[in-house]
Amino acid sequence: GAGVSQSPSNKVTEKGKDVELRCDPISGHTALYWYRQSLGQGLEFLIYFQGNSAPDKSGLPSDRFSAERTGGSVSTLTIQRTQQEDSAVYLCASSQTVWSNQPQHFGDGTRLSIL
Amino acid sequence: GQQLNQSPQSMFIQEGEDVSMNCTSSSIFNTWLWYKQDPGEGPVLLIALYKAGELTSNGRLTAQFGITRKDSFLNISASIPSDVGIYFCAGQLPPGGTSYGKLTFGQGTILTVHP
């Protein structure tokens, strides 16, 4: 597609439920990144993929968070047993490759609210 | 870990005035990026800087990559109402290591422009 596409745009769920967030990167971009933005804050790095490989998972806040990417395109971020502190905007970005130094372009995010 | 200090946190200016904001880091970055974020949307890339000392313009925007590679500034000249939003700086580490791909973001500068 023309830009990074994320779905759903909004998600409200009860504490303890699992959620799955989806990111469809710009066509041809092999690098994909997930960030989290809490209210009024900057962006916090979570994880990135080069192709289907995730070399750096150190940004994931806990073992309740996981991400996968198959086919080198769409990625899903899964949060299990959600907690209220997981409420945030989850942003996805993509770039041509992680090594090309090309800038990352962002989607509009998924706004996650945990009740 | 790396930290970016962005200032000022907020600015209230009159239309037509010039604006300046900056970021400093405790680490050397290979790339500096400036993004603008409007409410409900993802960050949009404004300017990308790749070399120490580089000065780049994009319309009324000018940004520089500091000589020490630990700082950058963004200037907006002759501000207009649509400049309103949150501006973020972001730095990318030099190649090598599994953390190369991620961006470290500043806390953001909230810009308000009064007509």
Short mmCIF file of N, CA and C in Angstrom, two decimals, chain B:
data_model
loop_
_atom_site.label_atom_id
_atom_site.label_comp_id
_atom_site.label_asym_id
_atom_site.label_seq_id
_atom_site.Cartn_x
_atom_site.Cartn_y
_atom_site.Cartn_z
N GLY B 1 20.88 3.30 29.17
CA GLY B 1 20.56 3.37 27.77
C GLY B 1 20.61 4.79 27.25
N GLN B 2 20.40 4.92 25.95
CA GLN B 2 20.46 6.26 25.36
C GLN B 2 19.29 7.10 25.84
N GLN B 3 19.54 8.38 26.03
CA GLN B 3 18.48 9.31 26.38
C GLN B 3 18.61 10.54 25.51
N LEU B 4 17.48 11.06 25.10
CA LEU B 4 17.44 12.31 24.36
C LEU B 4 16.70 13.34 25.19
N ASN B 5 17.31 14.49 25.36
CA ASN B 5 16.66 15.59 26.05
C ASN B 5 16.23 16.61 25.02
N GLN B 6 14.94 16.82 24.92
CA GLN B 6 14.39 17.75 23.94
C GLN B 6 13.83 18.96 24.67
N SER B 7 14.12 20.14 24.13
CA SER B 7 13.60 21.36 24.73
C SER B 7 13.29 22.39 23.66
N PRO B 8 12.34 23.28 23.94
CA PRO B 8 11.53 23.32 25.16
C PRO B 8 10.43 22.25 25.11
N GLN B 9 9.76 22.03 26.23
CA GLN B 9 8.66 21.06 26.27
C GLN B 9 7.45 21.60 25.53
N SER B 10 7.26 22.93 25.60
CA SER B 10 6.13 23.54 24.90
C SER B 10 6.47 24.98 24.53
N MET B 11 5.78 25.47 23.51
CA MET B 11 5.99 26.83 23.06
C MET B 11 4.65 27.42 22.62
N PHE B 12 4.41 28.67 23.02
CA PHE B 12 3.24 29.40 22.59
C PHE B 12 3.72 30.63 21.84
N ILE B 13 3.43 30.72 20.56
CA ILE B 13 3.97 31.81 19.77
C ILE B 13 2.88 32.44 18.93
N GLN B 14 3.17 33.63 18.41
CA GLN B 14 2.27 34.32 17.50
C GLN B 14 2.59 33.90 16.06
N GLU B 15 1.57 33.86 15.26
CA GLU B 15 1.76 33.58 13.84
C GLU B 15 2.79 34.54 13.27
N GLY B 16 3.70 34.01 12.47
CA GLY B 16 4.73 34.83 11.85
C GLY B 16 6.07 34.78 12.58
N GLU B 17 6.06 34.35 13.83
CA GLU B 17 7.30 34.27 14.59
C GLU B 17 8.11 33.04 14.17
N ASP B 18 9.40 33.11 14.45
CA ASP B 18 10.28 31.97 14.22
C ASP B 18 10.34 31.11 15.48
N VAL B 19 10.61 29.83 15.28
CA VAL B 19 10.63 28.85 16.37
C VAL B 19 11.94 28.07 16.31
N SER B 20 12.48 27.75 17.48
CA SER B 20 13.67 26.92 17.52
C SER B 20 13.54 25.90 18.64
N MET B 21 13.88 24.67 18.36
CA MET B 21 13.87 23.61 19.36
C MET B 21 15.10 22.74 19.15
N ASN B 22 15.53 22.05 20.21
CA ASN B 22 16.75 21.27 20.06
C ASN B 22 16.72 20.00 20.89
N CYS B 23 17.62 19.13 20.55
CA CYS B 23 17.78 17.86 21.26
C CYS B 23 19.24 17.61 21.54
N THR B 24 19.50 17.08 22.73
CA THR B 24 20.86 16.67 23.07
C THR B 24 20.84 15.24 23.56
N SER B 25 21.95 14.55 23.34
CA SER B 25 22.02 13.13 23.67
C SER B 25 23.27 12.84 24.48
N SER B 26 23.18 11.77 25.25
CA SER B 26 24.36 11.29 25.96
C SER B 26 25.18 10.36 25.08
N SER B 27 24.65 9.97 23.94
CA SER B 27 25.32 9.05 23.03
C SER B 27 25.49 9.68 21.66
N ILE B 28 26.42 9.14 20.91
CA ILE B 28 26.62 9.56 19.52
C ILE B 28 25.58 8.87 18.64
N PHE B 29 24.95 9.64 17.78
CA PHE B 29 24.01 9.06 16.83
C PHE B 29 24.54 9.18 15.41
N ASN B 30 24.12 8.23 14.59
CA ASN B 30 24.51 8.19 13.19
C ASN B 30 23.56 8.98 12.32
N THR B 31 22.34 9.10 12.78
CA THR B 31 21.28 9.76 12.04
C THR B 31 20.41 10.53 13.03
N TRP B 32 20.03 11.74 12.63
CA TRP B 32 19.04 12.50 13.40
C TRP B 32 17.82 12.72 12.51
N LEU B 33 16.65 12.55 13.10
CA LEU B 33 15.41 12.73 12.37
C LEU B 33 14.50 13.66 13.16
N TRP B 34 13.72 14.44 12.43
CA TRP B 34 12.70 15.28 13.05
C TRP B 34 11.34 14.89 12.48
N TYR B 35 10.39 14.65 13.41
CA TYR B 35 9.03 14.25 13.05
C TYR B 35 8.04 15.25 13.63
N LYS B 36 6.88 15.35 12.98
CA LYS B 36 5.75 16.13 13.51
C LYS B 36 4.57 15.19 13.66
N GLN B 37 3.87 15.32 14.78
CA GLN B 37 2.72 14.46 15.04
C GLN B 37 1.49 15.32 15.31
N ASP B 38 0.45 15.10 14.52
CA ASP B 38 -0.84 15.76 14.75
C ASP B 38 -1.72 14.83 15.58
N PRO B 39 -2.72 15.38 16.27
CA PRO B 39 -3.58 14.55 17.13
C PRO B 39 -4.21 13.40 16.36
N GLY B 40 -4.14 12.22 16.93
CA GLY B 40 -4.77 11.05 16.34
C GLY B 40 -4.04 10.46 15.15
N GLU B 41 -2.85 10.96 14.89
CA GLU B 41 -2.10 10.46 13.74
C GLU B 41 -0.70 10.01 14.17
N GLY B 42 -0.05 9.28 13.28
CA GLY B 42 1.32 8.89 13.56
C GLY B 42 2.29 10.00 13.21
N PRO B 43 3.53 9.91 13.69
CA PRO B 43 4.55 10.92 13.36
C PRO B 43 4.83 10.94 11.86
N VAL B 44 5.01 12.14 11.33
CA VAL B 44 5.33 12.32 9.92
C VAL B 44 6.73 12.89 9.82
N LEU B 45 7.56 12.29 8.99
CA LEU B 45 8.94 12.74 8.86
C LEU B 45 9.01 14.12 8.23
N LEU B 46 9.80 15.00 8.87
CA LEU B 46 10.02 16.35 8.35
C LEU B 46 11.38 16.45 7.67
N ILE B 47 12.43 16.08 8.40
CA ILE B 47 13.80 16.21 7.91
C ILE B 47 14.63 15.06 8.45
N ALA B 48 15.52 14.53 7.61
CA ALA B 48 16.47 13.50 8.01
C ALA B 48 17.89 14.03 7.80
N LEU B 49 18.76 13.81 8.78
CA LEU B 49 20.14 14.30 8.76
C LEU B 49 21.08 13.12 8.94
N TYR B 50 22.11 13.03 8.07
CA TYR B 50 22.95 11.84 8.05
C TYR B 50 24.44 12.11 8.32
N LYS B 51 24.84 13.38 8.31
CA LYS B 51 26.27 13.68 8.48
C LYS B 51 26.46 14.78 9.51
N ALA B 52 27.49 14.62 10.35
CA ALA B 52 27.80 15.64 11.33
C ALA B 52 28.04 16.97 10.63
N GLY B 53 27.41 18.03 11.15
CA GLY B 53 27.54 19.35 10.57
C GLY B 53 26.54 19.64 9.47
N GLU B 54 25.82 18.62 9.03
CA GLU B 54 24.87 18.80 7.92
C GLU B 54 23.77 19.78 8.31
N LEU B 55 23.47 20.69 7.39
CA LEU B 55 22.38 21.65 7.56
C LEU B 55 21.42 21.43 6.40
N THR B 56 20.18 21.11 6.71
CA THR B 56 19.20 20.75 5.68
C THR B 56 17.93 21.57 5.85
N SER B 57 17.37 22.02 4.74
CA SER B 57 16.12 22.78 4.78
C SER B 57 15.03 22.05 4.02
N ASN B 58 13.81 22.27 4.50
CA ASN B 58 12.61 21.73 3.85
C ASN B 58 11.55 22.81 3.95
N GLY B 59 11.48 23.68 2.95
CA GLY B 59 10.56 24.81 3.01
C GLY B 59 10.97 25.76 4.12
N ARG B 60 10.05 26.01 5.05
CA ARG B 60 10.34 26.92 6.16
C ARG B 60 11.09 26.25 7.30
N LEU B 61 11.36 24.97 7.16
CA LEU B 61 12.05 24.22 8.21
C LEU B 61 13.54 24.08 7.88
N THR B 62 14.36 24.24 8.91
CA THR B 62 15.80 24.03 8.78
C THR B 62 16.26 23.23 9.98
N ALA B 63 17.08 22.22 9.74
CA ALA B 63 17.60 21.40 10.83
C ALA B 63 19.08 21.18 10.63
N GLN B 64 19.79 21.00 11.73
CA GLN B 64 21.23 20.74 11.67
C GLN B 64 21.61 19.56 12.55
N PHE B 65 22.56 18.80 12.06
CA PHE B 65 23.17 17.67 12.76
C PHE B 65 24.42 18.22 13.42
N GLY B 66 24.48 18.21 14.74
CA GLY B 66 25.59 18.81 15.45
C GLY B 66 26.93 18.16 15.16
N ILE B 67 27.98 18.95 15.24
CA ILE B 67 29.34 18.48 14.95
C ILE B 67 29.75 17.33 15.87
N THR B 68 29.32 17.39 17.11
CA THR B 68 29.69 16.32 18.07
C THR B 68 28.87 15.06 17.85
N ARG B 69 27.85 15.12 17.00
CA ARG B 69 26.93 14.01 16.72
C ARG B 69 26.04 13.68 17.91
N LYS B 70 26.02 14.60 18.90
CA LYS B 70 25.20 14.37 20.08
C LYS B 70 24.07 15.39 20.19
N ASP B 71 23.86 16.20 19.17
CA ASP B 71 22.80 17.17 19.27
C ASP B 71 22.29 17.57 17.89
N SER B 72 21.08 18.14 17.89
CA SER B 72 20.47 18.60 16.66
C SER B 72 19.47 19.69 17.00
N PHE B 73 19.23 20.61 16.06
CA PHE B 73 18.18 21.60 16.28
C PHE B 73 17.28 21.67 15.06
N LEU B 74 16.07 22.17 15.31
CA LEU B 74 15.09 22.40 14.25
C LEU B 74 14.59 23.83 14.38
N ASN B 75 14.62 24.56 13.28
CA ASN B 75 14.06 25.90 13.24
C ASN B 75 12.88 25.93 12.28
N ILE B 76 11.85 26.66 12.68
CA ILE B 76 10.71 26.91 11.81
C ILE B 76 10.61 28.42 11.64
N SER B 77 10.64 28.88 10.43
CA SER B 77 10.56 30.32 10.20
C SER B 77 9.14 30.72 9.81
N ALA B 78 8.79 31.94 10.18
CA ALA B 78 7.49 32.52 9.80
C ALA B 78 6.35 31.54 10.05
N SER B 79 6.15 31.17 11.30
CA SER B 79 5.18 30.14 11.66
C SER B 79 3.76 30.51 11.19
N ILE B 80 3.00 29.46 10.88
CA ILE B 80 1.61 29.60 10.46
C ILE B 80 0.76 28.68 11.34
N PRO B 81 -0.54 28.88 11.40
CA PRO B 81 -1.38 28.07 12.29
C PRO B 81 -1.26 26.56 12.09
N SER B 82 -1.03 26.11 10.87
CA SER B 82 -0.95 24.67 10.63
C SER B 82 0.37 24.06 11.12
N ASP B 83 1.25 24.87 11.64
CA ASP B 83 2.47 24.33 12.26
C ASP B 83 2.18 23.73 13.64
N VAL B 84 0.98 23.98 14.15
CA VAL B 84 0.60 23.44 15.45
C VAL B 84 0.75 21.92 15.46
N GLY B 85 1.29 21.41 16.55
CA GLY B 85 1.45 19.97 16.69
C GLY B 85 2.56 19.67 17.67
N ILE B 86 2.94 18.40 17.72
CA ILE B 86 4.05 17.97 18.58
C ILE B 86 5.22 17.59 17.68
N TYR B 87 6.37 18.13 17.99
CA TYR B 87 7.57 17.88 17.21
C TYR B 87 8.50 16.98 18.02
N PHE B 88 8.97 15.93 17.38
CA PHE B 88 9.87 14.98 18.03
C PHE B 88 11.20 14.91 17.28
N CYS B 89 12.28 14.88 18.04
CA CYS B 89 13.55 14.49 17.47
C CYS B 89 13.74 13.00 17.71
N ALA B 90 14.55 12.38 16.89
CA ALA B 90 14.85 10.96 17.06
C ALA B 90 16.26 10.70 16.55
N GLY B 91 16.96 9.83 17.26
CA GLY B 91 18.32 9.49 16.86
C GLY B 91 18.46 8.01 16.60
N GLN B 92 19.35 7.68 15.66
CA GLN B 92 19.62 6.28 15.35
C GLN B 92 21.09 6.02 15.58
N LEU B 93 21.40 4.90 16.25
CA LEU B 93 22.78 4.57 16.59
C LEU B 93 23.59 4.22 15.34
N PRO B 94 24.93 4.29 15.44
CA PRO B 94 25.79 3.84 14.34
C PRO B 94 25.60 2.35 14.08
N PRO B 95 25.97 1.89 12.87
CA PRO B 95 25.82 0.46 12.54
C PRO B 95 26.61 -0.43 13.48
N GLY B 96 26.13 -1.67 13.57
CA GLY B 96 26.80 -2.64 14.43
C GLY B 96 26.01 -2.83 15.70
N GLY B 97 25.82 -4.06 16.08
CA GLY B 97 25.04 -4.33 17.28
C GLY B 97 23.57 -4.53 16.93
N THR B 98 22.88 -5.23 17.78
CA THR B 98 21.48 -5.56 17.49
C THR B 98 20.55 -4.37 17.69
N SER B 99 21.02 -3.30 18.35
CA SER B 99 20.14 -2.16 18.59
C SER B 99 20.20 -1.13 17.48
N TYR B 100 20.88 -1.43 16.39
CA TYR B 100 21.12 -0.44 15.35
C TYR B 100 19.83 0.12 14.79
N GLY B 101 18.82 -0.73 14.57
CA GLY B 101 17.64 -0.29 13.84
C GLY B 101 16.72 0.64 14.60
N LYS B 102 16.76 0.61 15.92
CA LYS B 102 15.72 1.33 16.65
C LYS B 102 16.03 2.82 16.73
N LEU B 103 14.97 3.61 16.83
CA LEU B 103 15.08 5.04 17.06
C LEU B 103 14.86 5.34 18.52
N THR B 104 15.64 6.28 19.03
CA THR B 104 15.42 6.81 20.37
C THR B 104 14.81 8.20 20.20
N PHE B 105 13.67 8.43 20.85
CA PHE B 105 12.92 9.67 20.66
C PHE B 105 13.10 10.62 21.84
N GLY B 106 13.06 11.93 21.51
CA GLY B 106 12.94 12.93 22.55
C GLY B 106 11.51 12.96 23.08
N GLN B 107 11.30 13.75 24.11
CA GLN B 107 10.00 13.79 24.78
C GLN B 107 8.98 14.62 24.02
N GLY B 108 9.43 15.37 23.02
CA GLY B 108 8.52 16.16 22.21
C GLY B 108 8.42 17.61 22.64
N THR B 109 8.15 18.48 21.66
CA THR B 109 7.89 19.90 21.89
C THR B 109 6.50 20.19 21.36
N ILE B 110 5.62 20.65 22.25
CA ILE B 110 4.25 20.98 21.85
C ILE B 110 4.24 22.42 21.38
N LEU B 111 3.87 22.62 20.12
CA LEU B 111 3.87 23.96 19.54
C LEU B 111 2.44 24.45 19.36
N THR B 112 2.16 25.63 19.91
CA THR B 112 0.87 26.30 19.72
C THR B 112 1.13 27.62 19.02
N VAL B 113 0.40 27.88 17.96
CA VAL B 113 0.55 29.11 17.19
C VAL B 113 -0.75 29.89 17.25
N HIS B 114 -0.68 31.10 17.77
CA HIS B 114 -1.85 31.96 17.87
C HIS B 114 -1.95 32.82 16.61
N PRO B 115 -3.12 32.82 15.97
CA PRO B 115 -3.29 33.62 14.75
C PRO B 115 -3.13 35.11 15.02
#
